[in-house]
Tab-separated table of N, CA and C in Angstrom:
chain	number	residue	atom	x	y	z
A	1	MET	N	-28.182	30.933	44.563
A	1	MET	CA	-26.974	31.336	45.266
A	1	MET	C	-26.756	30.390	46.437
A	2	THR	N	-25.537	29.979	46.623
A	2	THR	CA	-25.146	29.187	47.789
A	2	THR	C	-24.148	29.989	48.606
A	3	ASP	N	-24.244	29.806	49.913
A	3	ASP	CA	-23.380	30.549	50.824
A	3	ASP	C	-22.890	29.593	51.891
A	4	ASN	N	-21.588	29.608	52.143
A	4	ASN	CA	-21.002	28.767	53.178
A	4	ASN	C	-19.986	29.614	53.933
A	5	THR	N	-20.249	29.833	55.223
A	5	THR	CA	-19.353	30.633	56.048
A	5	THR	C	-18.898	29.798	57.233
A	6	ALA	N	-17.601	29.825	57.505
A	6	ALA	CA	-17.039	29.093	58.639
A	6	ALA	C	-16.198	30.053	59.475
A	7	THR	N	-16.345	29.961	60.787
A	7	THR	CA	-15.574	30.793	61.708
A	7	THR	C	-14.967	29.900	62.771
A	8	GLN	N	-13.711	30.142	63.080
A	8	GLN	CA	-13.022	29.363	64.103
A	8	GLN	C	-12.171	30.307	64.942
A	9	ILE	N	-12.210	30.126	66.266
A	9	ILE	CA	-11.379	30.913	67.178
A	9	ILE	C	-10.508	29.947	67.973
A	10	ASN	N	-9.206	30.175	67.934
A	10	ASN	CA	-8.252	29.376	68.698
A	10	ASN	C	-7.552	30.290	69.695
A	11	VAL	N	-7.381	29.807	70.922
A	11	VAL	CA	-6.670	30.552	71.953
A	11	VAL	C	-5.647	29.610	72.567
A	12	ASP	N	-4.389	30.052	72.638
A	12	ASP	CA	-3.370	29.242	73.289
A	12	ASP	C	-2.391	30.147	74.026
A	13	THR	N	-1.524	29.533	74.811
A	13	THR	CA	-0.499	30.276	75.546
A	13	THR	C	0.867	29.778	75.110
A	14	PHE	N	1.858	30.672	75.215
A	14	PHE	CA	3.227	30.274	74.915
A	14	PHE	C	4.182	31.174	75.685
A	15	SER	N	5.422	30.706	75.820
A	15	SER	CA	6.474	31.467	76.498
A	15	SER	C	7.542	31.832	75.482
A	16	ASP	N	8.103	33.027	75.655
A	16	ASP	CA	9.171	33.467	74.762
A	16	ASP	C	10.015	34.499	75.493
A	17	GLY	N	11.304	34.243	75.609
A	17	GLY	CA	12.208	35.200	76.235
A	17	GLY	C	11.866	35.508	77.681
A	18	GLY	N	11.372	34.543	78.417
A	18	GLY	CA	11.032	34.746	79.815
A	18	GLY	C	9.655	35.337	80.039
A	19	GLY	N	8.937	35.665	78.988
A	19	GLY	CA	7.579	36.202	79.119
A	19	GLY	C	6.549	35.174	78.687
A	20	HIS	N	5.342	35.366	79.150
A	20	HIS	CA	4.236	34.462	78.813
A	20	HIS	C	3.192	35.255	78.033
A	21	PHE	N	2.631	34.615	77.028
A	21	PHE	CA	1.724	35.298	76.111
A	21	PHE	C	0.480	34.456	75.861
A	22	VAL	N	-0.612	35.120	75.525
A	22	VAL	CA	-1.838	34.458	75.074
A	22	VAL	C	-2.060	34.898	73.631
A	23	ARG	N	-2.179	33.918	72.751
A	23	ARG	CA	-2.406	34.205	71.333
A	23	ARG	C	-3.843	33.824	70.983
A	24	THR	N	-4.564	34.746	70.376
A	24	THR	CA	-5.932	34.501	69.917
A	24	THR	C	-5.943	34.612	68.398
A	25	GLU	N	-6.400	33.558	67.745
A	25	GLU	CA	-6.506	33.552	66.288
A	25	GLU	C	-7.972	33.430	65.907
A	26	ILE	N	-8.420	34.314	65.042
A	26	ILE	CA	-9.780	34.240	64.513
A	26	ILE	C	-9.657	34.009	63.011
A	27	GLU	N	-10.219	32.904	62.556
A	27	GLU	CA	-10.192	32.579	61.129
A	27	GLU	C	-11.620	32.563	60.604
A	28	VAL	N	-11.827	33.258	59.503
A	28	VAL	CA	-13.150	33.320	58.883
A	28	VAL	C	-12.984	33.007	57.402
A	29	ARG	N	-13.861	32.171	56.908
A	29	ARG	CA	-13.849	31.837	55.478
A	29	ARG	C	-15.280	31.849	54.982
A	30	SER	N	-15.500	32.533	53.886
A	30	SER	CA	-16.831	32.606	53.291
A	30	SER	C	-16.725	32.305	51.803
A	31	VAL	N	-17.554	31.386	51.340
A	31	VAL	CA	-17.611	31.049	49.918
A	31	VAL	C	-19.047	31.224	49.467
A	32	THR	N	-19.251	32.056	48.457
A	32	THR	CA	-20.581	32.294	47.903
A	32	THR	C	-20.535	32.009	46.409
A	33	ILE	N	-21.503	31.254	45.933
A	33	ILE	CA	-21.585	30.945	44.506
A	33	ILE	C	-22.885	31.521	43.967
A	34	HIS	N	-22.779	32.358	42.936
A	34	HIS	CA	-23.942	32.956	42.275
A	34	HIS	C	-24.120	32.287	40.911
A	35	GLY	N	-25.343	32.076	40.506
A	35	GLY	CA	-25.592	31.518	39.185
A	35	GLY	C	-26.710	30.503	39.257
A	36	PRO	N	-27.023	29.869	38.194
A	36	PRO	CA	-26.360	29.949	36.890
A	36	PRO	C	-26.749	31.214	36.129
A	37	PHE	N	-25.855	31.644	35.239
A	37	PHE	CA	-26.098	32.798	34.384
A	37	PHE	C	-26.422	32.313	32.978
A	38	ALA	N	-27.230	33.077	32.286
A	38	ALA	CA	-27.640	32.697	30.928
A	38	ALA	C	-26.493	32.814	29.928
A	39	ASP	N	-25.552	33.727	30.207
A	39	ASP	CA	-24.435	33.909	29.275
A	39	ASP	C	-23.183	34.315	30.049
A	40	PRO	N	-22.016	34.112	29.459
A	40	PRO	CA	-20.772	34.428	30.165
A	40	PRO	C	-20.598	35.917	30.450
A	41	GLN	N	-21.186	36.783	29.631
A	41	GLN	CA	-21.043	38.225	29.851
A	41	GLN	C	-21.699	38.650	31.164
A	42	ALA	N	-22.832	38.047	31.491
A	42	ALA	CA	-23.507	38.383	32.748
A	42	ALA	C	-22.651	37.963	33.940
A	43	ALA	N	-22.043	36.786	33.849
A	43	ALA	CA	-21.161	36.323	34.926
A	43	ALA	C	-19.937	37.229	35.037
A	44	GLN	N	-19.357	37.625	33.902
A	44	GLN	CA	-18.187	38.506	33.917
A	44	GLN	C	-18.528	39.884	34.484
A	45	LYS	N	-19.742	40.367	34.227
A	45	LYS	CA	-20.153	41.665	34.775
A	45	LYS	C	-20.241	41.608	36.292
A	46	LEU	N	-20.848	40.537	36.837
A	46	LEU	CA	-20.921	40.408	38.292
A	46	LEU	C	-19.519	40.301	38.878
A	47	LYS	N	-18.652	39.538	38.228
A	47	LYS	CA	-17.268	39.420	38.696
A	47	LYS	C	-16.600	40.793	38.743
A	48	ALA	N	-16.741	41.581	37.685
A	48	ALA	CA	-16.138	42.916	37.636
A	48	ALA	C	-16.721	43.824	38.715
A	49	ASP	N	-18.037	43.742	38.919
A	49	ASP	CA	-18.683	44.551	39.962
A	49	ASP	C	-18.144	44.189	41.343
A	50	GLN	N	-17.976	42.891	41.598
A	50	GLN	CA	-17.460	42.462	42.899
A	50	GLN	C	-16.006	42.889	43.086
A	51	LEU	N	-15.196	42.743	42.040
A	51	LEU	CA	-13.793	43.154	42.142
A	51	LEU	C	-13.665	44.657	42.374
A	52	ALA	N	-14.559	45.438	41.799
A	52	ALA	CA	-14.518	46.889	41.982
A	52	ALA	C	-14.779	47.291	43.429
A	53	LEU	N	-15.515	46.472	44.157
A	53	LEU	CA	-15.854	46.787	45.554
A	53	LEU	C	-15.048	45.967	46.561
A	54	ARG	N	-14.052	45.236	46.085
A	54	ARG	CA	-13.276	44.352	46.960
A	54	ARG	C	-12.644	45.099	48.128
A	55	SER	N	-12.054	46.271	47.892
A	55	SER	CA	-11.383	46.991	48.988
A	55	SER	C	-12.378	47.424	50.060
A	56	LYS	N	-13.590	47.801	49.671
A	56	LYS	CA	-14.608	48.167	50.665
A	56	LYS	C	-15.028	46.948	51.480
A	57	ALA	N	-15.120	45.797	50.840
A	57	ALA	CA	-15.470	44.571	51.563
A	57	ALA	C	-14.371	44.208	52.560
A	58	VAL	N	-13.114	44.355	52.156
A	58	VAL	CA	-11.990	44.066	53.054
A	58	VAL	C	-12.023	45.000	54.259
A	59	GLU	N	-12.296	46.277	54.034
A	59	GLU	CA	-12.390	47.238	55.142
A	59	GLU	C	-13.512	46.854	56.106
A	60	ALA	N	-14.650	46.442	55.578
A	60	ALA	CA	-15.785	46.052	56.427
A	60	ALA	C	-15.450	44.813	57.246
A	61	ILE	N	-14.785	43.845	56.631
A	61	ILE	CA	-14.396	42.626	57.352
A	61	ILE	C	-13.406	42.968	58.458
A	62	ALA	N	-12.426	43.802	58.157
A	62	ALA	CA	-11.434	44.194	59.164
A	62	ALA	C	-12.098	44.896	60.340
A	63	GLU	N	-13.059	45.760	60.068
A	63	GLU	CA	-13.770	46.457	61.149
A	63	GLU	C	-14.548	45.469	62.013
A	64	HIS	N	-15.201	44.509	61.393
A	64	HIS	CA	-15.943	43.511	62.171
A	64	HIS	C	-14.997	42.662	63.022
A	65	LEU	N	-13.825	42.337	62.503
A	65	LEU	CA	-12.849	41.588	63.302
A	65	LEU	C	-12.350	42.422	64.477
A	66	ARG	N	-12.125	43.722	64.260
A	66	ARG	CA	-11.720	44.591	65.382
A	66	ARG	C	-12.802	44.618	66.457
A	67	GLN	N	-14.065	44.696	66.045
A	67	GLN	CA	-15.168	44.685	67.007
A	67	GLN	C	-15.227	43.353	67.754
A	68	ALA	N	-15.012	42.257	67.040
A	68	ALA	CA	-15.055	40.936	67.677
A	68	ALA	C	-13.936	40.783	68.698
A	69	THR	N	-12.724	41.225	68.362
A	69	THR	CA	-11.624	41.094	69.314
A	69	THR	C	-11.783	42.039	70.492
A	70	ALA	N	-12.479	43.155	70.312
A	70	ALA	CA	-12.708	44.086	71.417
A	70	ALA	C	-13.613	43.477	72.485
A	71	ILE	N	-14.430	42.505	72.116
A	71	ILE	CA	-15.317	41.839	73.077
A	71	ILE	C	-14.519	40.967	74.043
A	72	LEU	N	-13.411	40.401	73.558
A	72	LEU	CA	-12.612	39.486	74.373
A	72	LEU	C	-11.818	40.267	75.420
A	73	PRO	N	-11.656	39.687	76.617
A	73	PRO	CA	-10.876	40.384	77.644
A	73	PRO	C	-9.407	40.478	77.234
A	74	SER	N	-8.741	41.532	77.700
A	74	SER	CA	-7.314	41.695	77.436
A	74	SER	C	-6.590	41.907	78.757
A	75	ALA	N	-5.272	41.869	78.693
A	75	ALA	CA	-4.464	42.034	79.909
A	75	ALA	C	-4.657	43.432	80.477
A	76	SER	N	-4.664	43.512	81.797
A	76	SER	CA	-4.820	44.814	82.456
A	76	SER	C	-3.498	45.324	82.940
């Protein structure tokens, strides 16, 4: 198995309609490769298992992003 995860945080300021804003962008990308498999059915089974749990993985990622942004200071 190979795993490659990249995280980047960008912070900038901008003005719009007489107001000033701070924009924080958090980008995360993860690529994992499993294998080799002895036959295509084994690979298809893992694919199906992962797709079945995709919504739970998305929820977990969203929660971790909420926790990460909560660490950063916000306007008072």
